[in-house]
């Protein structure tokens, strides 16, 4: 088996959704093997609808988004 690893970047964020990019790399030569962009919606399971993130969660995600936007890659 060949060692691989995944990196994740937070690309976009709004009140109810977050878009992430996952990248699969081969460890031996750092080759990029695959990427995927996914949109996740925060769902309130009590009403089965998209709902805003809690403020503290949104603030943490926004800090991550800003850090990812400022870094290369």
PDB file of C-alpha atoms in Angstrom:
ATOM      1  CA  UNK A   1       0.000   0.000   0.000  1.00  0.00           C
ATOM      2  CA  UNK A   2       1.162   3.490  -0.826  1.00  0.00           C
ATOM      3  CA  UNK A   3       0.857   6.188   1.867  1.00  0.00           C
ATOM      4  CA  UNK A   4      -1.489   9.028   0.952  1.00  0.00           C
ATOM      5  CA  UNK A   5      -2.942  11.992   2.788  1.00  0.00           C
ATOM      6  CA  UNK A   6      -5.784  14.467   2.390  1.00  0.00           C
ATOM      7  CA  UNK A   7      -5.719  18.244   2.795  1.00  0.00           C
ATOM      8  CA  UNK A   8      -8.838  20.368   3.179  1.00  0.00           C
ATOM      9  CA  UNK A   9      -9.388  24.045   2.417  1.00  0.00           C
ATOM     10  CA  UNK A  10     -12.425  26.024   3.459  1.00  0.00           C
ATOM     11  CA  UNK A  11     -13.295  27.982   0.308  1.00  0.00           C
ATOM     12  CA  UNK A  12     -16.581  29.723   1.075  1.00  0.00           C
ATOM     13  CA  UNK A  13     -18.881  30.289   4.005  1.00  0.00           C
ATOM     14  CA  UNK A  14     -22.273  31.846   4.520  1.00  0.00           C
ATOM     15  CA  UNK A  15     -24.833  31.687   7.308  1.00  0.00           C
ATOM     16  CA  UNK A  16     -25.999  28.147   6.476  1.00  0.00           C
ATOM     17  CA  UNK A  17     -23.422  26.600   4.119  1.00  0.00           C
ATOM     18  CA  UNK A  18     -19.734  25.842   3.829  1.00  0.00           C
ATOM     19  CA  UNK A  19     -17.827  24.851   0.670  1.00  0.00           C
ATOM     20  CA  UNK A  20     -14.719  22.715   1.136  1.00  0.00           C
ATOM     21  CA  UNK A  21     -12.061  21.423  -1.234  1.00  0.00           C
ATOM     22  CA  UNK A  22     -10.430  18.104  -0.399  1.00  0.00           C
ATOM     23  CA  UNK A  23      -7.156  17.157  -2.125  1.00  0.00           C
ATOM     24  CA  UNK A  24      -5.648  13.662  -2.115  1.00  0.00           C
ATOM     25  CA  UNK A  25      -1.835  13.508  -2.262  1.00  0.00           C
ATOM     26  CA  UNK A  26       0.710  10.707  -2.589  1.00  0.00           C
ATOM     27  CA  UNK A  27       3.228  10.999   0.247  1.00  0.00           C
ATOM     28  CA  UNK A  28       6.370   9.763  -1.595  1.00  0.00           C
ATOM     29  CA  UNK A  29       6.415  12.558  -4.191  1.00  0.00           C
ATOM     30  CA  UNK A  30       3.633  14.905  -3.006  1.00  0.00           C
ATOM     31  CA  UNK A  31       1.758  14.258  -6.276  1.00  0.00           C
ATOM     32  CA  UNK A  32      -1.811  15.546  -6.365  1.00  0.00           C
ATOM     33  CA  UNK A  33      -3.972  12.516  -7.131  1.00  0.00           C
ATOM     34  CA  UNK A  34      -7.517  13.858  -6.880  1.00  0.00           C
ATOM     35  CA  UNK A  35      -9.592  16.799  -5.726  1.00  0.00           C
ATOM     36  CA  UNK A  36     -13.201  17.278  -4.797  1.00  0.00           C
ATOM     37  CA  UNK A  37     -15.258  20.346  -3.956  1.00  0.00           C
ATOM     38  CA  UNK A  38     -18.243  19.790  -1.726  1.00  0.00           C
ATOM     39  CA  UNK A  39     -21.000  22.053  -0.452  1.00  0.00           C
ATOM     40  CA  UNK A  40     -22.287  21.246   3.014  1.00  0.00           C
ATOM     41  CA  UNK A  41     -25.485  22.689   4.481  1.00  0.00           C
ATOM     42  CA  UNK A  42     -26.034  23.016   8.210  1.00  0.00           C
ATOM     43  CA  UNK A  43     -29.353  21.305   8.945  1.00  0.00           C
ATOM     44  CA  UNK A  44     -31.536  21.658  12.004  1.00  0.00           C
ATOM     45  CA  UNK A  45     -32.687  18.063  12.412  1.00  0.00           C
ATOM     46  CA  UNK A  46     -35.638  19.119  14.573  1.00  0.00           C
ATOM     47  CA  UNK A  47     -37.292  20.764  11.561  1.00  0.00           C
ATOM     48  CA  UNK A  48     -35.371  19.067   8.702  1.00  0.00           C
ATOM     49  CA  UNK A  49     -34.333  22.371   7.163  1.00  0.00           C
ATOM     50  CA  UNK A  50     -31.163  24.308   6.537  1.00  0.00           C
ATOM     51  CA  UNK A  51     -30.477  26.606   9.466  1.00  0.00           C
ATOM     52  CA  UNK A  52     -27.826  29.180  10.359  1.00  0.00           C
ATOM     53  CA  UNK A  53     -24.707  28.027  12.184  1.00  0.00           C
ATOM     54  CA  UNK A  54     -24.468  28.978  15.823  1.00  0.00           C
ATOM     55  CA  UNK A  55     -22.574  32.249  16.127  1.00  0.00           C
ATOM     56  CA  UNK A  56     -19.515  30.687  17.789  1.00  0.00           C
ATOM     57  CA  UNK A  57     -19.293  27.997  15.088  1.00  0.00           C
ATOM     58  CA  UNK A  58     -19.626  30.544  12.298  1.00  0.00           C
ATOM     59  CA  UNK A  59     -16.906  32.711  13.855  1.00  0.00           C
ATOM     60  CA  UNK A  60     -14.500  29.741  14.056  1.00  0.00           C
ATOM     61  CA  UNK A  61     -15.258  28.739  10.468  1.00  0.00           C
ATOM     62  CA  UNK A  62     -14.721  32.324   9.302  1.00  0.00           C
ATOM     63  CA  UNK A  63     -11.286  32.398  10.948  1.00  0.00           C
ATOM     64  CA  UNK A  64     -10.402  29.180   9.120  1.00  0.00           C
ATOM     65  CA  UNK A  65     -11.698  30.552   5.814  1.00  0.00           C
ATOM     66  CA  UNK A  66      -9.618  33.710   6.194  1.00  0.00           C
ATOM     67  CA  UNK A  67      -6.493  31.724   7.084  1.00  0.00           C
ATOM     68  CA  UNK A  68      -6.978  29.400   4.113  1.00  0.00           C
ATOM     69  CA  UNK A  69      -7.569  32.344   1.754  1.00  0.00           C
ATOM     70  CA  UNK A  70      -4.296  33.929   2.893  1.00  0.00           C
ATOM     71  CA  UNK A  71      -2.233  30.766   2.407  1.00  0.00           C
ATOM     72  CA  UNK A  72      -0.926  29.453  -0.920  1.00  0.00           C
ATOM     73  CA  UNK A  73      -2.432  26.400  -2.468  1.00  0.00           C
TER      74      UNK A  73
END
